[in-house]
């Protein structure tokens, strides 16, 4: 029993050190080192769209936090990756979207990646691409983040992480349309997943690590 407690405390301290080092530095962080592959995680994201529970509700019974990642930026990117590809770096979907975060080739070109084959084989590059794309989207949506975060649209409270997740799904232009139409213009991807759904599903994560950058590149 004592041995098990000591192991748990050691694991917890190790994770805290990793998180502190990751977010206390302004330098680029290689998030591929922190993959949750093989771990049994309790994601904050449900497997369906059902239910009306507010993701920002104070009732803890309505919110499931991973004991490892919680609502951190690493938790955000891993939850998004889990939804996109099951966290599989080598996944290619039926529409040709690539990797752990399911990037389209046009988006990759905008952040400096032109070799899709190399991209698919390089987990570190995929992690850099995710951060670069989020930084670029945050710059494009900076005014909308300022104007809409905290407001309620279609029954959900708008958060920065929800906006960035929706931009990853649909592109920043479609997120602008959704917000500025107060939810009337609700883009859906080829599988029927909407901007509204991502706004709700990825609400309330800490994305302060992402800095707005018009010229963000993965390479």
Coordinates of C-alpha atoms in Angstrom, one line a residue:
X1 CA 0.0 0.0 0.0
X2 CA 2.8 2.4 1.0
X3 CA 4.7 1.5 -2.2
X4 CA 1.6 2.3 -4.3
X5 CA 1.1 5.7 -2.6
X6 CA 4.8 6.5 -3.1
X7 CA 4.6 5.6 -6.8
X8 CA 1.5 7.8 -7.2
X9 CA 3.2 10.8 -5.5
X10 CA 6.3 10.4 -7.7
X11 CA 4.2 10.3 -10.8
X12 CA 2.2 13.4 -9.8
X13 CA 5.4 15.4 -9.0
X14 CA 7.0 14.4 -12.3
X15 CA 3.9 15.6 -14.2
X16 CA 3.8 18.9 -12.3
X17 CA 7.5 19.5 -13.1
X18 CA 6.9 18.8 -16.8
X19 CA 3.9 21.2 -16.9
X20 CA 5.8 23.9 -15.0
X21 CA 8.7 23.7 -17.4
X22 CA 6.4 23.6 -20.4
X23 CA 4.5 26.7 -19.6
X24 CA 7.0 28.9 -17.7
X25 CA 9.2 29.2 -20.8
X26 CA 8.7 31.4 -23.8
X27 CA 10.7 29.1 -26.0
X28 CA 9.0 26.6 -28.3
X29 CA 8.1 23.4 -26.6
X30 CA 8.3 20.0 -28.3
X31 CA 4.9 18.6 -27.3
X32 CA 5.5 15.3 -29.0
X33 CA 7.4 14.4 -25.8
X34 CA 4.2 14.5 -23.9
X35 CA 2.0 12.2 -26.0
X36 CA -0.6 10.3 -24.0
X37 CA -0.3 7.2 -26.3
X38 CA -0.8 4.1 -24.2
X39 CA -2.3 5.9 -21.2
X40 CA -5.8 5.3 -19.9
X41 CA -7.1 8.8 -19.8
X42 CA -10.3 10.3 -18.5
X43 CA -10.9 13.0 -21.1
X44 CA -13.0 16.0 -20.5
X45 CA -14.6 15.5 -23.9
X46 CA -17.6 13.2 -24.2
X47 CA -18.2 10.8 -27.1
X48 CA -21.4 12.3 -28.2
X49 CA -23.2 15.6 -28.6
X50 CA -26.1 14.7 -26.2
X51 CA -26.9 16.5 -23.0
X52 CA -27.4 20.1 -22.0
X53 CA -24.8 20.4 -19.2
X54 CA -22.9 23.7 -19.4
X55 CA -19.2 22.8 -19.7
X56 CA -18.4 25.8 -17.5
X57 CA -20.9 24.7 -14.8
X58 CA -19.6 24.7 -11.2
X59 CA -21.2 21.3 -10.6
X60 CA -18.3 19.0 -10.6
X61 CA -20.4 15.9 -11.3
X62 CA -21.1 17.4 -14.7
X63 CA -17.4 17.8 -15.5
X64 CA -14.9 15.0 -15.9
X65 CA -11.2 16.1 -15.6
X66 CA -8.2 14.0 -16.5
X67 CA -6.1 13.6 -13.3
X68 CA -3.1 14.2 -15.5
X69 CA -4.0 16.9 -18.0
X70 CA -7.1 18.6 -16.7
X71 CA -8.0 21.8 -18.6
X72 CA -4.3 22.6 -19.5
X73 CA -3.1 23.4 -23.0
X74 CA -1.7 19.9 -23.2
X75 CA -5.1 18.6 -22.2
X76 CA -6.7 20.8 -24.9
X77 CA -4.5 19.6 -27.7
X78 CA -4.7 15.9 -26.7
X79 CA -8.5 16.0 -26.3
X80 CA -8.7 17.7 -29.8
X81 CA -6.4 15.1 -31.2
X82 CA -8.4 12.3 -29.7
X83 CA -11.5 13.6 -31.4
X84 CA -9.8 14.2 -34.7
X85 CA -7.9 10.9 -35.1
X86 CA -7.9 9.0 -31.9
X87 CA -4.4 10.5 -31.3
X88 CA -2.9 8.6 -34.3
X89 CA 0.0 10.5 -35.9
X90 CA -0.3 8.3 -39.0
X91 CA -4.0 8.6 -39.7
X92 CA -5.4 9.7 -43.1
X93 CA -9.2 10.2 -43.3
X94 CA -11.5 9.7 -46.3
X95 CA -11.1 13.3 -47.2
X96 CA -7.3 13.2 -47.2
X97 CA -6.8 15.0 -43.9
X98 CA -3.5 14.0 -42.3
X99 CA -2.0 13.0 -39.0
X100 CA -2.9 13.3 -35.3
X101 CA -4.7 16.6 -35.8
X102 CA -6.1 16.0 -39.3
X103 CA -4.5 18.8 -41.2
X104 CA -5.5 19.7 -44.8
X105 CA -2.7 20.2 -47.3
X106 CA -3.7 23.9 -47.9
X107 CA -3.5 24.6 -44.2
X108 CA -0.1 22.9 -44.0
X109 CA 1.2 25.2 -46.8
X110 CA 0.1 28.3 -44.9
X111 CA 2.3 27.3 -42.0
X112 CA 5.3 26.4 -44.2
X113 CA 4.9 22.6 -44.7
X114 CA 4.8 21.5 -48.4
X115 CA 5.8 17.8 -48.1
X116 CA 2.7 16.0 -46.8
X117 CA 4.5 12.6 -46.8
X118 CA 7.2 13.8 -44.6
X119 CA 4.7 15.6 -42.3
X120 CA 2.8 12.3 -41.8
X121 CA 5.9 10.5 -40.7
X122 CA 7.1 13.2 -38.3
X123 CA 5.3 13.4 -34.9
X124 CA 7.5 16.4 -33.8
X125 CA 6.6 18.3 -36.9
X126 CA 2.9 17.6 -36.4
X127 CA 3.1 19.0 -32.9
X128 CA 4.8 22.1 -34.1
X129 CA 2.2 22.4 -36.8
X130 CA -0.6 22.3 -34.3
X131 CA 0.9 25.1 -32.2
X132 CA 1.8 27.2 -35.3
X133 CA -1.8 26.9 -36.7
X134 CA -3.3 27.8 -33.3
X135 CA -1.1 30.9 -33.1
X136 CA -2.0 32.0 -36.6
X137 CA -5.7 31.4 -35.9
X138 CA -5.5 33.3 -32.6
X139 CA -4.1 36.3 -34.5
X140 CA -6.8 36.2 -37.1
X141 CA -9.5 35.9 -34.5
X142 CA -8.0 38.3 -31.9
X143 CA -10.8 40.8 -32.2
X144 CA -13.5 38.2 -32.1
X145 CA -11.9 36.6 -29.0
X146 CA -12.0 40.0 -27.4
X147 CA -15.6 40.7 -28.4
X148 CA -17.3 37.4 -27.9
X149 CA -15.5 35.5 -25.1
X150 CA -17.9 35.3 -22.1
X151 CA -21.0 35.8 -24.2
X152 CA -23.7 33.1 -24.7
X153 CA -24.5 31.9 -28.2
X154 CA -26.9 29.1 -29.0
X155 CA -27.0 28.1 -25.3
X156 CA -23.2 27.9 -24.7
X157 CA -20.7 30.3 -23.2
X158 CA -18.1 31.3 -25.7
X159 CA -14.5 30.6 -24.6
X160 CA -11.1 31.1 -26.3
X161 CA -10.4 27.4 -26.4
X162 CA -13.7 26.8 -28.0
X163 CA -13.0 29.4 -30.7
X164 CA -9.5 27.9 -31.4
X165 CA -10.9 24.4 -31.6
X166 CA -13.6 25.5 -34.0
X167 CA -11.0 27.3 -36.1
X168 CA -9.0 24.1 -36.3
X169 CA -12.1 22.3 -37.5
X170 CA -13.6 24.9 -39.9
X171 CA -11.0 27.6 -40.4
X172 CA -11.0 31.1 -38.8
X173 CA -13.2 32.5 -41.5
X174 CA -16.1 30.2 -40.7
X175 CA -15.6 30.9 -37.0
X176 CA -16.0 34.6 -37.7
X177 CA -19.2 34.0 -39.6
X178 CA -20.6 31.9 -36.7
X179 CA -19.8 34.5 -34.0
X180 CA -20.8 37.5 -36.0
X181 CA -24.1 36.0 -37.0
X182 CA -24.7 34.9 -33.4
X183 CA -24.8 31.3 -34.4
X184 CA -27.0 31.5 -37.5
X185 CA -24.1 30.7 -39.9
X186 CA -23.0 27.3 -38.5
X187 CA -20.5 25.6 -40.8
X188 CA -20.4 21.8 -40.9
X189 CA -17.5 19.7 -42.2
X190 CA -17.8 16.7 -44.5
X191 CA -18.8 14.5 -41.6
X192 CA -21.5 16.9 -40.3
X193 CA -19.5 18.2 -37.4
X194 CA -20.4 21.9 -36.7
X195 CA -18.6 25.0 -35.4
X196 CA -21.2 25.0 -32.6
X197 CA -20.3 21.5 -31.6
X198 CA -16.6 22.2 -31.3
X199 CA -17.3 25.5 -29.5
X200 CA -19.2 23.5 -26.9
X201 CA -17.0 20.4 -26.8
X202 CA -13.7 22.2 -26.2
X203 CA -14.9 24.9 -23.9
X204 CA -13.0 26.2 -21.0
X205 CA -9.4 25.0 -21.6
X206 CA -6.4 27.2 -20.8
X207 CA -5.0 28.3 -24.1
X208 CA -3.0 31.2 -22.8
X209 CA 0.1 29.4 -24.0
X210 CA -0.9 30.2 -27.6
X211 CA 0.4 33.6 -28.6
X212 CA -1.2 35.4 -31.6
X213 CA 1.3 35.3 -34.5
X214 CA 0.4 36.4 -38.0
X215 CA 3.5 34.8 -39.5
X216 CA 3.5 31.6 -37.4
X217 CA 5.3 28.7 -39.2
X218 CA 6.0 25.1 -38.2
X219 CA 9.3 25.1 -40.1

